[in-house]
Amino acid sequence: MSWISNVVRPKIRNLLAKREVPQNLWIKCPETGEMVFHRDLEANSFVIPGSGYHMRMNARQRLAHFFDRSEWETIPLPDVPLDPLKFRDERRYTDRLRDARAKTSMADAVLVGAGTVKNVPVVVAVQDFDFMGGSLGMAAGEAIVTGMLAARDRKRPFIMFAASGGARMQEGILSLMQMPRTTAAIQALREAKLPYIVVLTNPTTGGVTASYAMLGDVHIAEPGALIGFAGPRVIEQTIREKLPEGFQRSEYLRDHGMVDLVVSRHELRDVISRLCRLFGATALPENLPAPLEPAAA
C-alpha cells in the first residue's frame, strides 16, 4: 500500500497536473507583431530578426553582450543616502526603491564594469531602464562619476550606455546636482586625454540628454531610439504643430547633426573598438588573457 501511495499516486498526479508555461517564452515585436522565441532573441543580441527592431536590454545583458567572452570586473560603487528628502507621493520612495531592487537585482539604475572589447581595455557604465525608468538620482550619478574616475585612473576609454527618462523627482534638487557633477567628471577624462563615447539607446530623454549623454567625444545611437529632452507629444502640445516624421529618432537626429553615427547592435563592438584605437587606446595581445573575473549571473 505504501508503494502505491508513495510512488504510483504522485507520478499519476504529476502526469495529470496542469503545467504552467512561462509567459515570456515568446517575445512580440512592437513594430510588426512578429513572435520570436526568447532564446533566439537573446542569441541575436535582442534584435528582432525580421524587422531589425532593437528590444530593450537590462544592464547585465548589455555588459554580457558587449564585453569579450561575457566577462567583466564589477567596479564597486559608494553608498549614498537612500531617501534624503523623506519623499512620499502615492507611496514612500523607500518602497519604490525596494520594489525596483527586487525587480532588477541592482542597487540602483547604473551598473559599472571594466573589461575588454575586441581586446581593448575599457570601462563601461550602463543605465538600466527597468530600474525606475533609468532615472538619474544620487546613486546613479555617483556610479557614473565613479566609473569615469576609474577610467581615468586606469587610463582606459569610458563608454556610457544611456537609457533614461530623466532626473529622479523623488530626490529633487539633489538629482539635478548630478548633472554638473557628471560634467566635471567628463572634464577629468578630457584632461587625461581619454575618449568618452556615448551610446544612446531607447529612450534617452530629460536631464540625462541635457548633460552627460550629449557631452561625449562621439555620440552613437542605436536604430530607432527616442532621443530628446521633452517627449514629442509634449512638444506638439506646446508649439501646436505636427512634428516631422521620425522626429527625435536616431536616424532623424543623425541627419540633422545631433548624433554622429547610427549603429546596429551587432556592429557596436567593432565600431567602438575601432574608435578607441583611433583615440590612442592600445589593444591587449590576443594570446594574453585579460585578468577578469566571470560576470555575475
mmCIF file of C-alpha atoms in Angstrom:
data_model
loop_
_atom_site.group_PDB
_atom_site.id
_atom_site.type_symbol
_atom_site.label_atom_id
_atom_site.label_comp_id
_atom_site.label_asym_id
_atom_site.label_seq_id
_atom_site.Cartn_x
_atom_site.Cartn_y
_atom_site.Cartn_z
ATOM 1 C CA MET A 1 0.000 0.000 0.000
ATOM 2 C CA SER A 2 2.840 2.388 0.793
ATOM 3 C CA TRP A 3 4.401 1.741 -2.615
ATOM 4 C CA ILE A 4 1.144 2.734 -4.329
ATOM 5 C CA SER A 5 0.735 5.786 -2.115
ATOM 6 C CA ASN A 6 4.330 6.975 -2.198
ATOM 7 C CA VAL A 7 5.335 6.180 -5.782
ATOM 8 C CA VAL A 8 2.464 5.441 -8.125
ATOM 9 C CA ARG A 9 -0.009 8.060 -6.946
ATOM 10 C CA PRO A 10 2.476 11.025 -7.098
ATOM 11 C CA LYS A 11 3.510 10.013 -10.619
ATOM 12 C CA ILE A 12 -0.120 9.941 -11.740
ATOM 13 C CA ARG A 13 -0.698 13.355 -10.168
ATOM 14 C CA ASN A 14 2.346 14.765 -11.964
ATOM 15 C CA LEU A 15 1.063 13.452 -15.294
ATOM 16 C CA LEU A 16 -2.382 14.939 -14.773
ATOM 17 C CA ALA A 17 -1.179 18.207 -13.268
ATOM 18 C CA LYS A 18 -1.535 21.303 -15.439
ATOM 19 C CA ARG A 19 1.868 22.578 -16.422
ATOM 20 C CA GLU A 20 2.348 26.297 -16.240
ATOM 21 C CA VAL A 21 4.037 27.780 -19.293
ATOM 22 C CA PRO A 22 6.151 30.895 -18.659
ATOM 23 C CA GLN A 23 4.636 33.957 -20.290
ATOM 24 C CA ASN A 24 7.932 35.293 -21.610
ATOM 25 C CA LEU A 25 8.919 32.348 -23.802
ATOM 26 C CA TRP A 26 7.831 34.255 -26.923
ATOM 27 C CA ILE A 27 8.541 37.950 -27.473
ATOM 28 C CA LYS A 28 6.364 40.085 -29.750
ATOM 29 C CA CYS A 29 7.945 42.698 -31.979
ATOM 30 C CA PRO A 30 6.365 46.107 -31.175
ATOM 31 C CA GLU A 31 6.549 47.150 -34.834
ATOM 32 C CA THR A 32 5.491 44.096 -36.860
ATOM 33 C CA GLY A 33 3.924 41.741 -34.310
ATOM 34 C CA GLU A 34 6.439 39.026 -35.194
ATOM 35 C CA MET A 35 6.792 36.413 -32.446
ATOM 36 C CA VAL A 36 10.369 35.387 -31.579
ATOM 37 C CA PHE A 37 11.456 32.645 -29.189
ATOM 38 C CA HIS A 38 13.231 34.266 -26.247
ATOM 39 C CA ARG A 39 16.430 32.228 -26.635
ATOM 40 C CA ASP A 40 16.662 33.100 -30.332
ATOM 41 C CA LEU A 41 16.170 36.756 -29.445
ATOM 42 C CA GLU A 42 18.904 36.660 -26.812
ATOM 43 C CA ALA A 43 21.285 34.925 -29.222
ATOM 44 C CA ASN A 44 20.589 37.739 -31.703
ATOM 45 C CA SER A 45 21.541 40.445 -29.162
ATOM 46 C CA PHE A 46 17.851 41.191 -28.511
ATOM 47 C CA VAL A 47 17.287 42.380 -32.073
ATOM 48 C CA ILE A 48 14.145 41.102 -33.828
ATOM 49 C CA PRO A 49 15.496 39.109 -36.831
ATOM 50 C CA GLY A 50 12.769 40.085 -39.296
ATOM 51 C CA SER A 51 12.301 43.786 -38.593
ATOM 52 C CA GLY A 52 15.645 44.690 -37.012
ATOM 53 C CA TYR A 53 13.808 46.292 -34.083
ATOM 54 C CA HIS A 54 16.145 46.743 -31.101
ATOM 55 C CA MET A 55 14.475 45.478 -27.946
ATOM 56 C CA ARG A 56 15.467 46.894 -24.583
ATOM 57 C CA MET A 57 18.315 45.170 -22.706
ATOM 58 C CA ASN A 58 18.919 45.257 -18.992
ATOM 59 C CA ALA A 59 22.311 46.283 -17.626
ATOM 60 C CA ARG A 60 23.743 42.797 -17.112
ATOM 61 C CA GLN A 61 22.577 41.612 -20.528
ATOM 62 C CA ARG A 62 24.179 44.671 -22.084
ATOM 63 C CA LEU A 63 27.542 44.069 -20.407
ATOM 64 C CA ALA A 64 27.467 40.347 -21.191
ATOM 65 C CA HIS A 65 26.866 41.017 -24.900
ATOM 66 C CA PHE A 66 29.376 43.858 -25.080
ATOM 67 C CA PHE A 67 32.457 42.554 -23.260
ATOM 68 C CA ASP A 68 34.740 39.864 -24.681
ATOM 69 C CA ARG A 69 33.744 36.375 -23.524
ATOM 70 C CA SER A 70 30.946 37.996 -21.456
ATOM 71 C CA GLU A 71 33.486 38.630 -18.697
ATOM 72 C CA TRP A 72 33.982 41.794 -16.718
ATOM 73 C CA GLU A 73 35.104 43.126 -13.384
ATOM 74 C CA THR A 74 32.357 44.883 -11.462
ATOM 75 C CA ILE A 75 33.573 48.240 -10.167
ATOM 76 C CA PRO A 76 32.393 48.790 -6.564
ATOM 77 C CA LEU A 77 30.220 51.851 -6.057
ATOM 78 C CA PRO A 78 29.960 54.024 -2.928
ATOM 79 C CA ASP A 79 26.809 54.051 -0.830
ATOM 80 C CA VAL A 80 24.558 57.115 -0.819
ATOM 81 C CA PRO A 81 21.609 58.105 1.407
ATOM 82 C CA LEU A 82 18.515 56.152 0.331
ATOM 83 C CA ASP A 83 15.831 58.779 0.936
ATOM 84 C CA PRO A 84 17.472 62.121 1.732
ATOM 85 C CA LEU A 85 14.238 64.126 1.338
ATOM 86 C CA LYS A 86 11.903 61.603 3.039
ATOM 87 C CA PHE A 87 9.823 61.807 -0.119
ATOM 88 C CA ARG A 88 6.339 60.375 -0.425
ATOM 89 C CA ASP A 89 3.678 60.692 -3.103
ATOM 90 C CA GLU A 90 1.242 57.803 -3.575
ATOM 91 C CA ARG A 91 3.866 55.562 -1.997
ATOM 92 C CA ARG A 92 7.024 56.007 0.010
ATOM 93 C CA TYR A 93 10.173 56.438 -2.039
ATOM 94 C CA THR A 94 11.852 53.704 0.009
ATOM 95 C CA ASP A 95 9.079 51.301 -1.043
ATOM 96 C CA ARG A 96 9.623 52.169 -4.701
ATOM 97 C CA LEU A 97 13.349 51.583 -4.309
ATOM 98 C CA ARG A 98 12.754 48.225 -2.650
ATOM 99 C CA ASP A 99 10.476 47.094 -5.496
ATOM 100 C CA ALA A 100 12.936 48.282 -8.156
ATOM 101 C CA ARG A 101 15.787 46.426 -6.465
ATOM 102 C CA ALA A 102 13.725 43.245 -6.251
ATOM 103 C CA LYS A 103 12.781 43.562 -9.945
ATOM 104 C CA THR A 104 16.284 44.193 -11.289
ATOM 105 C CA SER A 105 18.607 42.721 -8.607
ATOM 106 C CA MET A 106 20.524 46.008 -8.808
ATOM 107 C CA ALA A 107 21.277 48.565 -6.108
ATOM 108 C CA ASP A 108 20.290 51.413 -8.438
ATOM 109 C CA ALA A 109 19.895 52.315 -12.097
ATOM 110 C CA VAL A 110 23.566 52.222 -13.185
ATOM 111 C CA LEU A 111 25.980 49.292 -13.357
ATOM 112 C CA VAL A 112 29.698 49.882 -13.996
ATOM 113 C CA GLY A 113 32.179 47.287 -15.210
ATOM 114 C CA ALA A 114 35.724 47.049 -16.588
ATOM 115 C CA GLY A 115 36.737 44.590 -19.273
ATOM 116 C CA THR A 116 37.831 44.350 -22.881
ATOM 117 C CA VAL A 117 36.027 44.825 -26.184
ATOM 118 C CA LYS A 118 37.920 43.281 -29.086
ATOM 119 C CA ASN A 119 40.910 43.123 -26.678
ATOM 120 C CA VAL A 120 40.759 46.881 -25.998
ATOM 121 C CA PRO A 121 40.511 47.555 -22.228
ATOM 122 C CA VAL A 122 37.589 49.862 -21.424
ATOM 123 C CA VAL A 123 35.361 50.948 -18.553
ATOM 124 C CA VAL A 124 31.623 50.799 -19.264
ATOM 125 C CA ALA A 125 28.594 52.228 -17.443
ATOM 126 C CA VAL A 126 25.083 51.079 -18.332
ATOM 127 C CA GLN A 127 21.786 52.634 -17.309
ATOM 128 C CA ASP A 128 19.008 50.113 -16.730
ATOM 129 C CA PHE A 129 15.615 51.485 -17.759
ATOM 130 C CA ASP A 130 13.887 48.775 -15.741
ATOM 131 C CA PHE A 131 15.109 50.487 -12.548
ATOM 132 C CA MET A 132 12.637 53.353 -12.143
ATOM 133 C CA GLY A 133 12.979 54.350 -15.786
ATOM 134 C CA GLY A 134 16.759 54.605 -15.553
ATOM 135 C CA SER A 135 16.219 57.865 -13.680
ATOM 136 C CA LEU A 136 19.215 59.899 -12.577
ATOM 137 C CA GLY A 137 19.464 60.203 -8.815
ATOM 138 C CA MET A 138 22.286 60.453 -6.307
ATOM 139 C CA ALA A 139 23.251 56.772 -6.580
ATOM 140 C CA ALA A 140 23.196 56.782 -10.389
ATOM 141 C CA GLY A 141 25.207 59.999 -10.526
ATOM 142 C CA GLU A 142 27.730 58.631 -8.052
ATOM 143 C CA ALA A 143 28.059 55.455 -10.129
ATOM 144 C CA ILE A 144 28.750 57.395 -13.335
ATOM 145 C CA VAL A 145 31.274 59.673 -11.643
ATOM 146 C CA THR A 146 32.980 56.651 -10.044
ATOM 147 C CA GLY A 147 33.161 54.906 -13.421
ATOM 148 C CA MET A 148 34.660 57.947 -15.131
ATOM 149 C CA LEU A 149 37.278 58.405 -12.427
ATOM 150 C CA ALA A 150 38.081 54.685 -12.567
ATOM 151 C CA ALA A 151 38.626 55.025 -16.325
ATOM 152 C CA ARG A 152 40.897 57.997 -15.706
ATOM 153 C CA ASP A 153 42.918 56.149 -13.053
ATOM 154 C CA ARG A 154 43.231 53.023 -15.230
ATOM 155 C CA LYS A 155 43.899 55.112 -18.366
ATOM 156 C CA ARG A 156 41.084 53.457 -20.292
ATOM 157 C CA PRO A 157 38.353 54.799 -22.605
ATOM 158 C CA PHE A 158 34.976 55.298 -20.943
ATOM 159 C CA ILE A 159 31.812 54.030 -22.653
ATOM 160 C CA MET A 160 28.381 55.203 -21.489
ATOM 161 C CA PHE A 161 25.199 53.344 -22.487
ATOM 162 C CA ALA A 162 22.457 55.874 -21.742
ATOM 163 C CA ALA A 163 18.813 54.924 -21.234
ATOM 164 C CA SER A 164 16.693 57.153 -19.046
ATOM 165 C CA GLY A 165 13.508 59.107 -18.603
ATOM 166 C CA GLY A 166 15.416 61.920 -16.890
ATOM 167 C CA ALA A 167 16.156 63.069 -13.355
ATOM 168 C CA ARG A 168 14.561 61.289 -10.383
ATOM 169 C CA MET A 169 11.878 63.557 -8.982
ATOM 170 C CA GLN A 170 11.896 61.859 -5.561
ATOM 171 C CA GLU A 171 15.339 63.350 -4.920
ATOM 172 C CA GLY A 172 14.538 66.858 -6.125
ATOM 173 C CA ILE A 173 17.466 69.251 -6.396
ATOM 174 C CA LEU A 174 19.867 66.501 -5.300
ATOM 175 C CA SER A 175 19.141 64.617 -8.518
ATOM 176 C CA LEU A 176 19.639 67.758 -10.608
ATOM 177 C CA MET A 177 23.020 68.292 -8.953
ATOM 178 C CA GLN A 178 24.229 65.094 -10.631
ATOM 179 C CA MET A 179 24.218 66.926 -13.965
ATOM 180 C CA PRO A 180 27.109 69.299 -13.084
ATOM 181 C CA ARG A 181 28.864 66.535 -11.102
ATOM 182 C CA THR A 182 28.993 64.217 -14.111
ATOM 183 C CA THR A 183 30.033 67.154 -16.306
ATOM 184 C CA ALA A 184 33.005 67.794 -14.010
ATOM 185 C CA ALA A 185 33.971 64.102 -14.193
ATOM 186 C CA ILE A 186 33.861 64.285 -18.002
ATOM 187 C CA GLN A 187 36.283 67.190 -17.814
ATOM 188 C CA ALA A 188 38.623 64.981 -15.786
ATOM 189 C CA LEU A 189 38.560 62.463 -18.665
ATOM 190 C CA ARG A 190 39.317 65.226 -21.144
ATOM 191 C CA GLU A 191 42.254 66.482 -19.108
ATOM 192 C CA ALA A 192 43.610 62.925 -19.052
ATOM 193 C CA LYS A 193 43.146 62.797 -22.866
ATOM 194 C CA LEU A 194 40.921 59.717 -22.636
ATOM 195 C CA PRO A 195 37.991 59.141 -25.015
ATOM 196 C CA TYR A 196 34.420 59.339 -23.798
ATOM 197 C CA ILE A 197 31.991 57.523 -26.109
ATOM 198 C CA VAL A 198 28.228 57.687 -25.569
ATOM 199 C CA VAL A 199 25.784 55.086 -26.900
ATOM 200 C CA LEU A 200 22.237 56.475 -26.896
ATOM 201 C CA THR A 201 19.628 53.738 -26.508
ATOM 202 C CA ASN A 202 15.846 53.785 -26.451
ATOM 203 C CA PRO A 203 14.803 56.009 -24.721
ATOM 204 C CA THR A 204 17.255 58.727 -23.659
ATOM 205 C CA THR A 205 15.407 61.827 -22.515
ATOM 206 C CA GLY A 206 15.214 64.585 -19.908
ATOM 207 C CA GLY A 207 18.120 65.764 -17.797
ATOM 208 C CA VAL A 208 20.308 62.870 -18.962
ATOM 209 C CA THR A 209 20.142 64.168 -22.543
ATOM 210 C CA ALA A 210 20.764 67.664 -21.195
ATOM 211 C CA SER A 211 24.001 66.607 -19.506
ATOM 212 C CA TYR A 212 26.450 63.715 -19.864
ATOM 213 C CA ALA A 213 24.586 61.924 -22.682
ATOM 214 C CA MET A 214 25.395 64.807 -25.045
ATOM 215 C CA LEU A 215 28.921 65.613 -23.879
ATOM 216 C CA GLY A 216 30.749 62.681 -25.449
ATOM 217 C CA ASP A 217 33.589 62.814 -27.943
ATOM 218 C CA VAL A 218 31.480 60.570 -30.187
ATOM 219 C CA HIS A 219 27.723 60.013 -29.987
ATOM 220 C CA ILE A 220 26.420 56.707 -31.290
ATOM 221 C CA ALA A 221 22.699 55.906 -31.397
ATOM 222 C CA GLU A 222 21.018 52.550 -31.753
ATOM 223 C CA PRO A 223 18.494 52.364 -34.619
ATOM 224 C CA GLY A 224 15.072 53.796 -33.860
ATOM 225 C CA ALA A 225 15.968 55.116 -30.399
ATOM 226 C CA LEU A 226 13.952 58.006 -28.969
ATOM 227 C CA ILE A 227 16.392 60.777 -28.010
ATOM 228 C CA GLY A 228 15.482 64.232 -26.784
ATOM 229 C CA PHE A 229 14.746 66.442 -23.792
ATOM 230 C CA ALA A 230 10.943 66.642 -23.779
ATOM 231 C CA GLY A 231 8.846 63.975 -25.489
ATOM 232 C CA PRO A 232 7.304 64.587 -28.934
ATOM 233 C CA ARG A 233 3.764 64.701 -27.543
ATOM 234 C CA VAL A 234 4.718 67.475 -25.086
ATOM 235 C CA ILE A 235 6.430 69.429 -27.868
ATOM 236 C CA GLU A 236 3.409 69.108 -30.165
ATOM 237 C CA GLN A 237 1.095 70.344 -27.405
ATOM 238 C CA THR A 238 3.423 73.269 -26.711
ATOM 239 C CA ILE A 239 4.008 74.519 -30.261
ATOM 240 C CA ARG A 240 0.618 73.289 -31.546
ATOM 241 C CA GLU A 241 2.133 71.924 -34.715
ATOM 242 C CA LYS A 242 2.615 68.457 -36.143
ATOM 243 C CA LEU A 243 6.214 67.286 -35.848
ATOM 244 C CA PRO A 244 8.136 65.873 -38.838
ATOM 245 C CA GLU A 245 8.095 62.137 -39.451
ATOM 246 C CA GLY A 246 10.686 60.373 -37.314
ATOM 247 C CA PHE A 247 11.321 63.448 -35.175
ATOM 248 C CA GLN A 248 13.646 62.719 -32.210
ATOM 249 C CA ARG A 249 14.520 59.279 -33.564
ATOM 250 C CA SER A 250 18.122 58.224 -34.141
ATOM 251 C CA GLU A 251 18.089 58.500 -37.913
ATOM 252 C CA TYR A 252 16.463 61.957 -37.889
ATOM 253 C CA LEU A 253 18.993 63.228 -35.344
ATOM 254 C CA ARG A 254 21.924 61.830 -37.346
ATOM 255 C CA ASP A 255 20.665 63.544 -40.496
ATOM 256 C CA HIS A 256 20.380 66.840 -38.571
ATOM 257 C CA GLY A 257 23.775 66.631 -36.884
ATOM 258 C CA MET A 258 22.796 65.813 -33.302
ATOM 259 C CA VAL A 259 24.406 62.342 -33.272
ATOM 260 C CA ASP A 260 27.425 61.121 -35.191
ATOM 261 C CA LEU A 261 26.513 57.549 -36.045
ATOM 262 C CA VAL A 262 23.551 55.182 -36.025
ATOM 263 C CA VAL A 263 24.979 51.725 -35.448
ATOM 264 C CA SER A 264 23.233 48.366 -35.239
ATOM 265 C CA ARG A 265 23.801 46.462 -32.019
ATOM 266 C CA HIS A 266 25.543 43.720 -33.999
ATOM 267 C CA GLU A 267 28.230 46.184 -35.097
ATOM 268 C CA LEU A 268 28.689 48.143 -31.866
ATOM 269 C CA ARG A 269 31.651 46.146 -30.581
ATOM 270 C CA ASP A 270 33.568 46.562 -33.836
ATOM 271 C CA VAL A 271 32.776 50.268 -34.175
ATOM 272 C CA ILE A 272 33.607 51.153 -30.567
ATOM 273 C CA SER A 273 36.846 49.155 -30.510
ATOM 274 C CA ARG A 274 37.959 50.906 -33.719
ATOM 275 C CA LEU A 275 37.091 54.308 -32.277
ATOM 276 C CA CYS A 276 39.052 53.553 -29.118
ATOM 277 C CA ARG A 277 42.076 52.633 -31.212
ATOM 278 C CA LEU A 278 41.712 55.822 -33.256
ATOM 279 C CA PHE A 279 41.743 57.772 -29.993
ATOM 280 C CA GLY A 280 45.001 56.067 -28.998
ATOM 281 C CA ALA A 281 43.882 53.083 -26.899
ATOM 282 C CA THR A 282 46.129 50.035 -27.112
ATOM 283 C CA ALA A 283 44.697 46.545 -27.527
ATOM 284 C CA LEU A 284 45.996 43.646 -25.459
ATOM 285 C CA PRO A 285 47.795 40.832 -27.310
ATOM 286 C CA GLU A 286 45.282 38.218 -28.453
ATOM 287 C CA ASN A 287 47.116 35.388 -26.702
ATOM 288 C CA LEU A 288 47.180 37.242 -23.383
ATOM 289 C CA PRO A 289 44.013 36.649 -21.357
ATOM 290 C CA ALA A 290 42.661 39.670 -19.528
ATOM 291 C CA PRO A 291 42.729 39.435 -15.720
ATOM 292 C CA LEU A 292 38.956 39.376 -15.333
ATOM 293 C CA GLU A 293 36.529 37.536 -13.120
ATOM 294 C CA PRO A 294 33.473 35.801 -14.613
ATOM 295 C CA ALA A 295 30.466 38.092 -14.613
ATOM 296 C CA ALA A 296 27.797 37.519 -12.023
ATOM 297 C CA ALA A 297 24.649 35.857 -13.293
#
